[in-house]
Amino acid sequence: MKLLICFRDLPYAETTIRYAGMIGGLFPDSELVLLSVGRPGEAPDAVEARLAQGARLLDAPVVRLRTGHGEVLPEILRLAAEERPDIIVVGSRLLRTLLEGLMATVTDKVVDRARASVLVVRGRKTALRRILVAVGGRELRRAVVEQGTRLAKAAGAEVTLLYVADPVPAMYAGLDAMEERLAELLQSSTPIASHLRWSAQHLDEMGVSADLKMRHGVATNEILREIVVGGYDLAVIGARSVPGVVGSVFMKRVTPRVVELAECPVLVVRPG
């Protein structure tokens, strides 16, 4: 797995770098590329010194260092096009400083324009024990599950698959009723039922412990609520498959809000 780890300031980026190093350490063949973007007028020596300091935080045998100068967002995209990573890693603080107070807008641009999956690191997670995989966006369902499964297997983590359906009347909103409706859904011939059955089978075949949950309501709210209640170390969610093209409602409305408000790191998956 190839990770492009992007940062600008230390010590603020320490959590981002260490979390990325933890992810990279799960795979023996990982290639870690550390990128720091210098400010206008900043001496190249200062950027290189910052990169060296960041590399020590990774504590990995092989780390390649890359430098950029100028606006952060264009430099991330330029280096990502050159390096072709599997995952671009950024910290929420980095994104916030691009445009004061408008993190969601910048996050959407990073996730939308990059051709790789994007991992946004928040909080101080140091392990990967519980992973939430949000099922949504038809063209991305398998890619999201496969990426979540791959990480869970490498880390020995548990996975919760969460599917959020449309709201139901209050009289059917109890937990027992939801479990009954989930059982009914899984027995149906609908596309989502087929995908949920495939997901459970895929996780089982990969030897990953998994749970399946269905909630009714607003997708963003239910995903964020589950992240808090479940104490997850990572949430995995889908991006639209073609950068720059108007995508699904899930990507346009749900993914940016989850990335902005989640209390744990979020991996936004792009197929391929």
Coordinates of C-alpha atoms in Angstrom, one line a residue:
M1 CA 0.0 0.0 0.0
K2 CA 1.3 3.4 -0.9
L3 CA 0.5 6.4 1.3
L4 CA 1.1 10.1 0.5
I5 CA 1.2 11.8 3.9
C6 CA 0.7 15.5 3.6
F7 CA 1.5 18.1 6.3
R8 CA 2.6 21.6 6.8
D9 CA 3.1 22.4 10.5
L10 CA 4.6 20.5 13.4
P11 CA 3.7 19.7 16.2
Y12 CA 0.1 20.0 14.9
A13 CA 0.6 17.3 12.3
E14 CA 2.2 14.8 14.7
T15 CA -1.1 12.9 15.2
T16 CA -1.7 12.7 11.4
I17 CA 1.8 11.4 10.7
R18 CA 1.7 8.8 13.5
Y19 CA -1.7 7.5 12.5
A20 CA -0.6 7.2 8.9
G21 CA 2.5 5.4 10.0
M22 CA 0.3 3.0 12.0
I23 CA -1.8 2.3 8.9
G24 CA 1.3 1.8 6.7
G25 CA 2.9 -0.5 9.3
L26 CA 0.0 -2.9 8.9
F27 CA 1.3 -3.9 5.4
P28 CA 4.8 -5.3 4.9
D29 CA 5.0 -3.9 1.4
S30 CA 3.9 -0.3 2.3
E31 CA 5.6 2.7 0.6
L32 CA 5.4 5.9 2.7
V33 CA 5.8 9.2 0.9
L34 CA 6.0 12.2 3.2
L35 CA 5.0 15.6 1.7
S36 CA 5.4 19.0 3.3
V37 CA 4.4 22.2 1.5
G38 CA 6.5 25.3 2.2
R39 CA 5.0 28.7 2.6
P40 CA 5.8 31.5 0.0
G41 CA 9.3 32.7 0.8
E42 CA 10.1 29.9 3.2
A43 CA 13.6 28.6 2.8
P44 CA 14.0 25.1 1.2
D45 CA 16.2 24.1 4.1
A46 CA 13.4 24.8 6.6
V47 CA 11.0 22.6 4.6
E48 CA 13.6 19.8 4.4
A49 CA 14.3 20.0 8.2
R50 CA 10.5 19.7 8.8
L51 CA 10.3 16.7 6.6
A52 CA 13.2 15.0 8.4
Q53 CA 11.5 15.6 11.7
G54 CA 8.2 14.2 10.3
A55 CA 10.1 11.1 9.0
R56 CA 11.4 10.4 12.5
L57 CA 7.8 10.3 13.8
L58 CA 6.9 7.7 11.2
D59 CA 9.5 5.3 12.6
A60 CA 9.5 3.3 9.3
P61 CA 12.5 1.7 7.6
V62 CA 11.9 3.4 4.2
V63 CA 10.3 6.8 3.8
R64 CA 10.6 9.0 0.7
L65 CA 10.5 12.8 1.2
R66 CA 8.8 15.2 -1.2
T67 CA 8.6 19.0 -1.0
G68 CA 6.1 21.5 -2.4
H69 CA 5.8 25.2 -2.3
G70 CA 2.9 27.6 -2.6
E71 CA -0.8 26.8 -2.2
V72 CA -1.4 23.6 -0.3
L73 CA -4.3 22.2 -2.2
P74 CA -2.7 22.4 -5.8
E75 CA 0.5 21.0 -4.5
I76 CA -1.2 18.0 -2.9
L77 CA -3.0 17.3 -6.1
R78 CA 0.1 17.7 -8.2
L79 CA 2.3 15.4 -6.1
A80 CA -0.6 12.9 -5.9
A81 CA -0.8 12.8 -9.7
E82 CA 3.0 12.1 -9.8
E83 CA 3.1 9.5 -7.0
R84 CA -0.2 7.7 -7.7
P85 CA -0.8 6.7 -4.0
D86 CA -3.5 4.3 -2.8
I87 CA -4.3 6.8 -0.1
I88 CA -3.7 10.5 0.5
V89 CA -3.4 11.3 4.2
V90 CA -4.2 14.7 5.5
G91 CA -5.0 16.2 8.9
S92 CA -8.2 18.1 9.7
R93 CA -6.1 21.1 10.9
L94 CA -4.2 21.2 7.5
L95 CA -7.5 21.4 5.7
R96 CA -8.9 24.0 8.0
T97 CA -6.0 26.4 7.4
L98 CA -6.5 26.4 3.7
L99 CA -9.6 28.6 4.0
E100 CA -10.4 29.9 7.5
G101 CA -13.5 28.3 9.0
L102 CA -14.6 26.6 5.8
M103 CA -13.3 23.1 6.3
A104 CA -16.2 21.3 4.7
T105 CA -15.6 23.3 1.4
V106 CA -11.9 22.5 1.3
T107 CA -12.5 18.9 2.3
D108 CA -14.9 18.4 -0.5
K109 CA -12.4 19.8 -3.0
V110 CA -9.6 17.4 -1.8
V111 CA -11.8 14.4 -1.8
D112 CA -13.5 15.4 -5.1
R113 CA -10.4 16.2 -7.1
A114 CA -7.9 13.5 -5.9
R115 CA -7.9 10.3 -7.9
A116 CA -7.0 8.3 -4.8
S117 CA -8.8 7.6 -1.6
V118 CA -8.3 10.2 1.1
L119 CA -7.8 9.6 4.8
V120 CA -8.7 12.6 7.0
V121 CA -7.1 12.2 10.4
R122 CA -8.8 13.7 13.5
G123 CA -8.4 13.0 17.2
R124 CA -5.6 11.0 18.8
K125 CA -6.4 7.4 17.8
T126 CA -3.3 5.2 18.1
A127 CA -4.7 1.8 17.2
L128 CA -7.2 0.2 14.8
R129 CA -9.6 -2.1 16.7
R130 CA -13.0 -1.0 15.5
I131 CA -13.9 0.1 12.0
L132 CA -17.3 1.4 10.8
V133 CA -18.1 0.8 7.1
A134 CA -21.0 3.0 5.9
V135 CA -22.8 1.4 3.0
G136 CA -24.1 3.9 0.4
G137 CA -23.6 5.0 -3.2
R138 CA -24.3 2.0 -5.5
E139 CA -21.2 2.3 -7.7
L140 CA -19.0 2.3 -4.5
R141 CA -20.5 -0.3 -2.3
R142 CA -18.0 -3.1 -3.0
A143 CA -15.0 -0.8 -3.0
V144 CA -15.8 0.6 0.4
V145 CA -16.4 -2.8 1.9
E146 CA -13.3 -4.3 0.3
Q147 CA -11.1 -1.4 1.6
G148 CA -12.6 -1.7 5.1
T149 CA -12.1 -5.4 5.1
R150 CA -8.5 -5.2 3.9
L151 CA -7.6 -2.8 6.8
A152 CA -9.5 -4.8 9.4
K153 CA -7.9 -8.1 8.4
A154 CA -4.4 -6.5 8.6
A155 CA -5.1 -4.9 12.0
G156 CA -7.2 -7.8 13.5
A157 CA -10.0 -5.3 13.9
E158 CA -13.8 -5.7 14.1
V159 CA -16.0 -4.3 11.5
T160 CA -19.6 -2.9 11.7
L161 CA -21.4 -2.5 8.4
L162 CA -24.0 0.3 8.7
Y163 CA -26.8 0.7 6.2
V164 CA -29.1 3.7 6.7
A165 CA -32.6 3.4 5.2
D166 CA -35.3 6.0 4.9
P167 CA -37.1 7.1 8.1
V168 CA -40.0 5.0 9.2
P169 CA -43.1 6.0 11.3
A170 CA -42.4 6.3 15.0
M171 CA -44.5 3.2 15.8
Y172 CA -41.9 1.1 13.9
A173 CA -38.8 2.9 15.2
G174 CA -38.0 0.6 18.2
L175 CA -34.9 -1.5 18.2
D176 CA -36.8 -4.8 18.0
A177 CA -38.8 -3.5 15.0
M178 CA -35.6 -2.4 13.2
E179 CA -34.0 -5.9 13.7
E180 CA -37.1 -7.5 12.3
R181 CA -37.0 -5.1 9.3
L182 CA -33.3 -5.9 8.8
A183 CA -34.1 -9.6 8.7
E184 CA -36.9 -9.0 6.2
L185 CA -34.6 -6.9 4.1
L186 CA -31.9 -9.6 4.0
Q187 CA -34.4 -12.1 2.7
S188 CA -35.6 -9.8 -0.1
S189 CA -34.3 -9.7 -3.7
T190 CA -33.5 -6.0 -3.7
P191 CA -30.0 -4.7 -4.8
I192 CA -29.2 -3.5 -1.3
A193 CA -30.1 -6.8 0.2
S194 CA -27.9 -8.6 -2.3
H195 CA -25.0 -6.3 -1.5
L196 CA -25.4 -6.7 2.3
R197 CA -25.4 -10.5 1.9
W198 CA -22.3 -10.3 -0.3
S199 CA -20.6 -8.0 2.2
A200 CA -21.2 -10.4 5.1
Q201 CA -20.0 -13.3 3.0
H202 CA -16.9 -11.3 1.9
L203 CA -16.0 -10.4 5.5
D204 CA -16.5 -14.0 6.7
E205 CA -14.3 -15.4 3.9
M206 CA -11.6 -13.0 4.9
G207 CA -11.8 -14.1 8.5
V208 CA -12.9 -10.7 9.8
S209 CA -15.3 -10.4 12.7
A210 CA -18.3 -8.3 11.6
D211 CA -21.7 -7.0 12.7
L212 CA -24.5 -5.6 10.5
K213 CA -26.7 -2.8 11.5
M214 CA -29.5 -1.0 9.8
R215 CA -30.8 2.4 11.0
H216 CA -33.6 4.5 9.7
G217 CA -33.3 8.3 9.4
V218 CA -31.0 10.9 8.0
A219 CA -27.8 9.2 6.8
T220 CA -25.4 11.8 8.1
N221 CA -27.0 11.9 11.5
E222 CA -27.1 8.1 11.9
I223 CA -23.5 7.6 10.8
L224 CA -22.2 10.3 13.1
R225 CA -24.3 8.9 16.0
E226 CA -22.9 5.4 15.4
I227 CA -19.4 6.7 15.4
V228 CA -19.9 8.2 18.9
V229 CA -21.8 5.3 20.4
G230 CA -19.5 2.7 18.9
G231 CA -16.2 4.4 19.8
Y232 CA -14.7 3.6 16.4
D233 CA -11.1 4.1 15.4
L234 CA -11.9 4.6 11.8
A235 CA -14.9 5.3 9.6
V236 CA -14.9 4.2 5.9
I237 CA -17.2 5.9 3.5
G238 CA -17.5 6.3 -0.3
A239 CA -16.6 9.1 -2.7
R240 CA -18.1 9.5 -6.1
S241 CA -16.3 7.5 -8.6
V242 CA -15.4 10.2 -11.2
P243 CA -13.6 13.3 -10.0
G244 CA -15.1 16.6 -11.0
V245 CA -18.5 15.2 -12.0
V246 CA -21.7 15.8 -10.1
G247 CA -22.1 12.6 -8.1
S248 CA -24.7 10.9 -6.0
V249 CA -26.6 12.4 -3.1
F250 CA -24.6 10.3 -0.8
M251 CA -21.4 12.0 -1.9
K252 CA -22.8 15.5 -2.3
R253 CA -24.5 15.6 1.1
V254 CA -23.4 12.8 3.4
T255 CA -19.7 12.3 2.9
P256 CA -18.5 15.9 3.3
R257 CA -20.5 16.3 6.5
V258 CA -19.3 13.0 8.0
V259 CA -15.7 14.0 7.2
E260 CA -16.2 17.4 8.8
L261 CA -18.0 16.3 11.9
A262 CA -16.8 12.8 12.7
E263 CA -15.0 12.3 16.0
C264 CA -12.6 9.8 14.4
P265 CA -10.5 9.5 11.3
V266 CA -12.4 9.0 8.1
L267 CA -11.3 7.2 5.0
V268 CA -13.1 8.3 1.9
V269 CA -12.7 5.5 -0.7
R270 CA -12.4 5.9 -4.4
P271 CA -12.4 2.7 -6.5
G272 CA -9.1 1.6 -8.0

